Coordinates of N, CA, C and O in Angstrom, one line a residue:
P21 N 0.8 -1.1 -0.2 CA -0.1 0.2 -0.1 C 1.0 1.4 0.1 O 0.1 2.2 -0.3
N22 N 2.2 0.9 0.5 CA 2.7 2.7 0.2 C 3.9 2.7 -1.1 O 4.6 3.6 -1.0
S23 N 3.2 1.7 -1.5 CA 4.5 1.9 -2.7 C 3.9 2.3 -4.1 O 3.1 3.2 -4.0
R24 N 5.0 3.4 -4.7 CA 4.1 4.3 -5.9 C 3.6 3.4 -6.2 O 2.7 4.1 -7.3
A25 N 3.8 2.5 -6.7 CA 2.8 1.7 -7.7 C 1.1 1.9 -7.5 O 0.2 1.8 -8.2
N26 N 1.1 2.2 -6.6 CA -0.9 2.2 -5.6 C -1.1 4.0 -5.5 O -2.2 3.9 -5.9
F27 N -0.1 4.8 -6.2 CA -0.8 6.0 -6.2 C -0.3 6.7 -7.5 O -1.3 7.5 -7.6
S28 N 0.7 6.2 -8.5 CA 1.4 6.7 -9.4 C 0.8 6.3 -10.6 O 1.0 4.7 -11.0
W29 N 0.1 6.8 -11.8 CA -0.3 6.5 -13.2 C 0.6 6.1 -13.1 O 0.4 4.8 -14.5
R30 N 2.4 6.9 -13.6 CA 2.9 6.3 -14.2 C 3.7 4.7 -14.0 O 3.9 3.7 -15.3
V31 N 3.4 4.8 -13.0 CA 4.3 3.5 -12.4 C 3.0 2.5 -12.3 O 2.8 1.2 -13.1
K32 N 1.8 2.4 -11.9 CA 0.4 1.7 -11.3 C 0.7 0.5 -12.7 O 0.2 -0.1 -13.0
R33 N 0.6 1.6 -14.1 CA -0.4 1.0 -15.5 C 1.4 0.0 -15.8 O 0.8 -1.1 -16.4
F34 N 2.5 -0.3 -15.3 CA 3.0 -1.0 -15.4 C 3.3 -2.4 -14.8 O 3.7 -3.6 -14.6
V35 N 2.1 -2.1 -13.7 CA 2.1 -3.6 -12.5 C 1.0 -4.2 -13.2 O -0.2 -4.3 -13.4
T36 N 1.4 -5.3 -14.0 CA 0.7 -6.5 -15.0 C 1.1 -7.1 -14.1 O 2.4 -7.9 -13.8
S37 N 0.5 -8.6 -14.1 CA 0.7 -9.9 -14.5 C 1.8 -10.2 -14.8 O 3.0 -10.8 -14.0
E38 N 2.3 -9.7 -16.3 CA 3.5 -10.5 -16.8 C 4.5 -10.0 -16.3 O 5.7 -10.6 -16.3
N39 N 4.4 -8.6 -15.9 CA 5.4 -7.6 -15.3 C 6.0 -7.8 -13.8 O 7.6 -8.6 -14.0
L40 N 5.1 -8.3 -13.2 CA 5.5 -9.6 -11.7 C 5.7 -10.6 -11.6 O 7.0 -10.6 -11.2
K41 N 5.9 -11.3 -13.0 CA 5.9 -12.3 -13.3 C 7.9 -11.9 -13.6 O 8.8 -13.1 -13.6
I42 N 7.9 -11.1 -14.5 CA 9.4 -10.6 -14.6 C 10.0 -10.8 -13.6 O 11.0 -11.2 -13.3
I43 N 9.7 -9.8 -13.1 CA 9.9 -9.3 -11.3 C 10.3 -10.5 -10.6 O 11.6 -10.8 -10.2
S44 N 9.8 -11.3 -10.6 CA 9.9 -12.6 -9.8 C 11.2 -13.7 -10.3 O 12.2 -14.0 -10.2
E45 N 11.0 -13.6 -11.6 CA 12.3 -14.3 -12.4 C 13.4 -13.5 -12.3 O 14.6 -14.0 -11.4
L46 N 13.6 -11.9 -11.7 CA 14.9 -11.7 -11.2 C 15.4 -11.4 -9.9 O 16.1 -11.5 -9.7
E47 N 14.2 -11.3 -9.0 CA 14.8 -11.6 -7.9 C 14.7 -13.1 -7.7 O 16.2 -13.2 -6.7
T48 N 14.3 -14.2 -8.6 CA 15.3 -15.7 -8.2 C 16.9 -15.3 -8.9 O 17.6 -16.1 -8.3
L49 N 16.8 -14.9 -10.0 CA 18.5 -14.3 -10.2 C 19.6 -14.2 -9.5 O 20.3 -14.3 -8.9
A50 N 18.9 -12.7 -8.4 CA 19.4 -12.4 -7.8 C 19.7 -13.0 -6.6 O 20.5 -13.3 -6.0
K51 N 18.7 -14.0 -5.8 CA 19.2 -14.8 -5.2 C 19.8 -15.9 -4.8 O 21.1 -16.2 -4.4
N52 N 20.1 -16.5 -6.2 CA 20.3 -17.3 -6.7 C 22.1 -16.9 -6.9 O 23.0 -17.9 -7.0
N53 N 22.7 -15.5 -7.0 CA 23.7 -15.1 -6.4 C 24.2 -14.0 -5.8 O 25.4 -13.4 -5.0
N54 N 23.6 -14.1 -4.6 CA 23.8 -13.7 -3.8 C 23.8 -12.0 -3.6 O 24.6 -11.7 -2.9
I55 N 22.6 -11.7 -4.6 CA 22.6 -10.4 -4.1 C 21.1 -9.9 -4.1 O 20.1 -10.7 -4.2
S56 N 20.8 -8.9 -3.9 CA 19.4 -8.2 -4.0 C 19.5 -7.6 -5.4 O 20.1 -7.4 -6.2
L57 N 18.2 -7.9 -5.1 CA 16.9 -7.3 -6.7 C 17.7 -5.8 -6.9 O 17.9 -5.5 -8.2
I58 N 17.9 -4.5 -6.1 CA 18.3 -3.6 -6.2 C 20.1 -4.0 -7.4 O 20.3 -2.7 -7.8
E59 N 20.2 -4.5 -6.5 CA 22.2 -4.4 -6.7 C 21.8 -4.9 -8.5 O 22.8 -4.4 -9.1
L60 N 21.5 -6.5 -8.7 CA 21.2 -6.4 -9.9 C 20.5 -5.5 -10.5 O 21.3 -5.5 -11.7
I61 N 19.5 -5.0 -10.6 CA 19.0 -3.8 -11.4 C 20.0 -2.8 -11.5 O 20.0 -2.2 -12.9
L62 N 20.3 -1.8 -10.5 CA 21.0 -0.8 -10.6 C 22.8 -1.2 -11.1 O 23.2 -0.8 -12.0
N63 N 23.2 -2.6 -11.0 CA 24.5 -2.7 -11.8 C 24.5 -3.2 -13.6 O 25.1 -2.8 -14.0
W64 N 23.0 -3.5 -13.5 CA 22.7 -3.9 -15.2 C 22.6 -2.6 -15.7 O 23.1 -2.7 -16.9
T65 N 21.9 -1.8 -14.9 CA 21.3 -0.3 -15.9 C 22.9 0.7 -15.8 O 22.9 0.3 -16.4
Y66 N 23.9 0.5 -15.0 CA 24.6 1.1 -15.3 C 26.1 0.6 -16.0 O 27.1 0.7 -16.6
S67 N 26.1 -1.2 -16.3 CA 26.6 -1.5 -17.5 C 26.4 -1.2 -18.7 O 27.7 -1.4 -19.5
F68 N 25.6 -0.4 -19.0 CA 25.7 0.5 -20.6 C 26.5 1.8 -20.6 O 26.0 2.6 -19.5
S69 N 27.0 1.4 -21.2 CA 28.4 2.8 -21.6 C 27.0 4.2 -21.6 O 28.1 5.0 -21.5
A70 N 26.4 4.0 -22.3 CA 25.8 5.3 -22.8 C 24.3 6.0 -21.2 O 24.7 6.9 -20.8
I71 N 24.9 5.4 -20.3 CA 24.5 5.5 -19.1 C 25.1 6.0 -18.0 O 26.3 4.9 -17.6
E72 N 25.7 7.2 -17.8 CA 26.8 8.0 -17.2 C 26.0 8.2 -15.3 O 27.5 7.7 -14.9
S73 N 24.9 8.4 -15.5 CA 24.0 8.4 -13.9 C 22.7 7.7 -14.3 O 22.2 8.5 -14.7
I74 N 22.3 7.4 -12.6 CA 21.2 7.6 -12.7 C 20.3 8.5 -11.2 O 20.8 8.5 -9.9
C75 N 19.1 9.4 -11.8 CA 18.3 9.6 -10.9 C 17.5 8.8 -9.9 O 16.5 8.3 -10.2
I76 N 18.1 8.5 -8.6 CA 17.5 7.5 -8.0 C 16.6 7.8 -6.0 O 17.2 9.2 -6.1
G77 N 15.3 7.7 -6.5 CA 15.0 8.5 -5.4 C 14.4 7.0 -4.4 O 14.7 5.6 -4.9
T78 N 13.9 7.2 -3.1 CA 13.9 6.7 -2.2 C 12.8 6.4 -1.0 O 12.7 8.2 -1.0
G79 N 12.4 5.6 -0.6 CA 11.2 6.0 0.0 C 11.4 5.7 1.7 O 10.2 5.6 2.4
S80 N 12.5 5.0 2.2 CA 13.0 4.8 3.4 C 14.5 4.3 3.6 O 15.4 4.0 2.7
I81 N 14.9 4.1 4.7 CA 15.9 3.8 4.9 C 16.6 2.3 4.6 O 17.7 2.5 4.1
N82 N 16.1 1.6 5.1 CA 16.2 0.5 4.0 C 16.4 0.1 2.5 O 17.1 -0.3 2.1
Q83 N 15.6 1.0 1.4 CA 16.0 1.1 0.5 C 17.4 2.0 -0.1 O 18.2 1.7 -0.9
L84 N 17.4 3.0 0.8 CA 18.5 4.3 0.9 C 20.0 2.9 1.0 O 20.9 2.9 0.3
S85 N 20.1 2.0 2.1 CA 20.6 1.4 2.5 C 21.0 0.5 1.3 O 22.1 -0.5 0.9
E86 N 19.9 -0.3 0.5 CA 20.3 -1.3 -0.4 C 20.5 -0.9 -1.2 O 21.9 -1.0 -2.3
I87 N 20.1 0.5 -1.9 CA 21.5 1.6 -3.2 C 22.6 1.4 -3.0 O 23.3 1.2 -3.8
V88 N 22.8 2.0 -1.5 CA 24.3 2.4 -0.9 C 25.3 1.1 -1.1 O 26.1 1.2 -1.9
N89 N 24.8 -0.3 -0.8 CA 25.3 -1.6 -0.6 C 25.2 -2.1 -2.3 O 26.3 -2.3 -2.7
A90 N 24.5 -1.3 -2.9 CA 24.5 -1.7 -4.5 C 25.9 -1.3 -5.3 O 26.7 -1.9 -5.9
F91 N 26.0 -0.1 -5.1 CA 27.1 0.3 -5.6 C 28.6 0.1 -4.9 O 29.7 0.6 -5.2
N92 N 28.9 -0.5 -3.6 CA 29.9 -0.7 -3.4 C 29.7 -2.5 -3.3 O 31.3 -3.1 -2.7
S93 N 29.2 -2.7 -4.1 CA 29.3 -4.5 -4.2 C 30.2 -4.8 -5.4 O 30.5 -4.4 -6.3
D94 N 30.8 -6.2 -5.7 CA 31.6 -7.1 -6.5 C 30.7 -7.9 -6.3 O 31.2 -8.7 -5.8
I95 N 30.0 -8.4 -7.7 CA 29.4 -9.0 -7.7 C 30.0 -10.4 -8.7 O 30.8 -9.7 -9.7
Q96 N 30.7 -11.2 -8.6 CA 31.1 -12.8 -9.3 C 29.7 -13.1 -10.3 O 29.4 -13.0 -10.4
N97 N 30.6 -13.3 -11.4 CA 30.1 -13.7 -12.7 C 29.3 -13.1 -13.1 O 28.5 -13.3 -13.9
W98 N 29.4 -11.4 -13.4 CA 28.6 -10.5 -13.9 C 28.5 -10.5 -15.6 O 26.9 -10.4 -16.0
E99 N 29.1 -11.1 -16.0 CA 28.7 -11.3 -17.4 C 27.7 -12.3 -17.8 O 27.0 -12.2 -18.6
K100 N 28.0 -13.6 -16.8 CA 27.0 -14.1 -16.9 C 25.3 -13.6 -16.9 O 24.0 -13.9 -16.7
I101 N 25.4 -13.3 -15.3 CA 24.3 -12.5 -14.8 C 23.7 -11.7 -15.9 O 22.4 -12.0 -16.2
K102 N 23.8 -11.0 -16.7 CA 23.8 -10.0 -17.4 C 23.0 -11.0 -18.5 O 22.0 -9.9 -19.1
L103 N 23.4 -11.7 -19.0 CA 23.4 -12.3 -19.8 C 22.2 -12.8 -19.7 O 20.8 -12.9 -20.7
K104 N 21.7 -13.4 -18.8 CA 20.5 -14.4 -18.0 C 19.5 -12.8 -17.9 O 18.1 -13.3 -18.5
I105 N 20.0 -11.7 -17.2 CA 18.8 -10.6 -17.2 C 18.5 -10.4 -19.2 O 17.6 -10.1 -19.0
S106 N 19.5 -9.9 -19.9 CA 19.2 -9.8 -20.9 C 18.2 -10.6 -21.6 O 17.2 -10.4 -22.3
N107 N 18.1 -12.0 -21.5 CA 17.6 -13.1 -21.6 C 16.1 -12.9 -21.3 O 14.8 -13.6 -22.2
I108 N 15.5 -12.5 -19.6 CA 14.8 -12.5 -19.4 C 13.8 -11.8 -20.1 O 12.6 -11.3 -20.4
I109 N 14.9 -10.0 -20.2 CA 14.0 -8.8 -20.4 C 13.8 -8.8 -21.8 O 12.7 -8.7 -22.7
N110 N 14.7 -9.1 -22.8 CA 14.6 -9.7 -24.4 C 13.9 -10.2 -25.4 O 12.8 -9.8 -26.1
E111 N 13.3 -11.6 -24.4 CA 12.5 -12.5 -24.6 C 11.1 -12.1 -25.2 O 10.4 -12.5 -25.5
R112 N 10.3 -11.3 -24.1 CA 9.3 -10.6 -23.8 C 9.4 -8.8 -24.6 O 8.7 -8.2 -24.4
E113 N 10.4 -8.3 -25.0 CA 10.3 -7.7 -25.7 C 10.7 -5.9 -24.9 O 9.1 -5.4 -25.7
L114 N 10.6 -6.4 -23.4 CA 10.4 -4.6 -22.5 C 11.0 -3.8 -23.2 O 11.0 -2.9 -22.6
I115 N 12.2 -3.6 -23.8 CA 13.1 -2.8 -24.0 C 12.4 -1.8 -25.1 O 12.9 -2.0 -26.1
K116 N 11.6 -0.4 -24.4 CA 10.9 0.0 -25.6 C 11.4 1.9 -24.8 O 11.4 1.9 -23.7
Y117 N 11.3 2.7 -25.9 CA 11.0 3.7 -24.9 C 9.8 4.1 -24.4 O 8.7 4.0 -24.6
P118 N 10.0 4.7 -23.2 CA 8.7 5.0 -22.6 C 7.9 6.0 -23.2 O 8.7 7.1 -23.8
E119 N 6.4 6.3 -22.9 CA 5.9 7.4 -23.3 C 6.1 8.9 -22.7 O 6.1 9.6 -23.5
T120 N 6.0 8.9 -21.7 CA 6.4 10.0 -21.0 C 7.6 9.5 -19.5 O 7.4 8.9 -19.2
F121 N 8.4 10.8 -19.7 CA 9.6 10.2 -18.6 C 8.8 11.1 -17.0 O 9.7 10.4 -16.2
F122 N 8.1 12.1 -16.7 CA 7.8 12.6 -15.8 C 6.0 12.7 -15.9 O 5.1 12.8 -16.4
E123 N 6.1 12.7 -14.4 CA 4.4 12.0 -13.5 C 3.8 14.1 -13.9 O 4.9 15.0 -13.8
K124 N 3.1 14.6 -14.4 CA 2.0 15.6 -14.7 C 1.6 15.8 -13.0 O 1.0 15.1 -12.7

């Protein structure tokens, strides 16, 4: 009930059963590699040479701690994990340009 998906039209429209299934697969991948989901996602995002910075918002001290840990982590077998992430995402054609970046 306190998540952004509960009140943000920009986020809420992406909370679908298919997307939740993908998140579940990514969580399993993260757990199998002894990292958190946020570590997995932030490291994957930063792995693209076109991305120099990310604007991150947090709703709690726990989230902030996870974000800091993500940037301090040394993930083993990163290239294999990155390939698995790409397979999970690309097979569903998820990488598309968003319609809008900011809420009105």
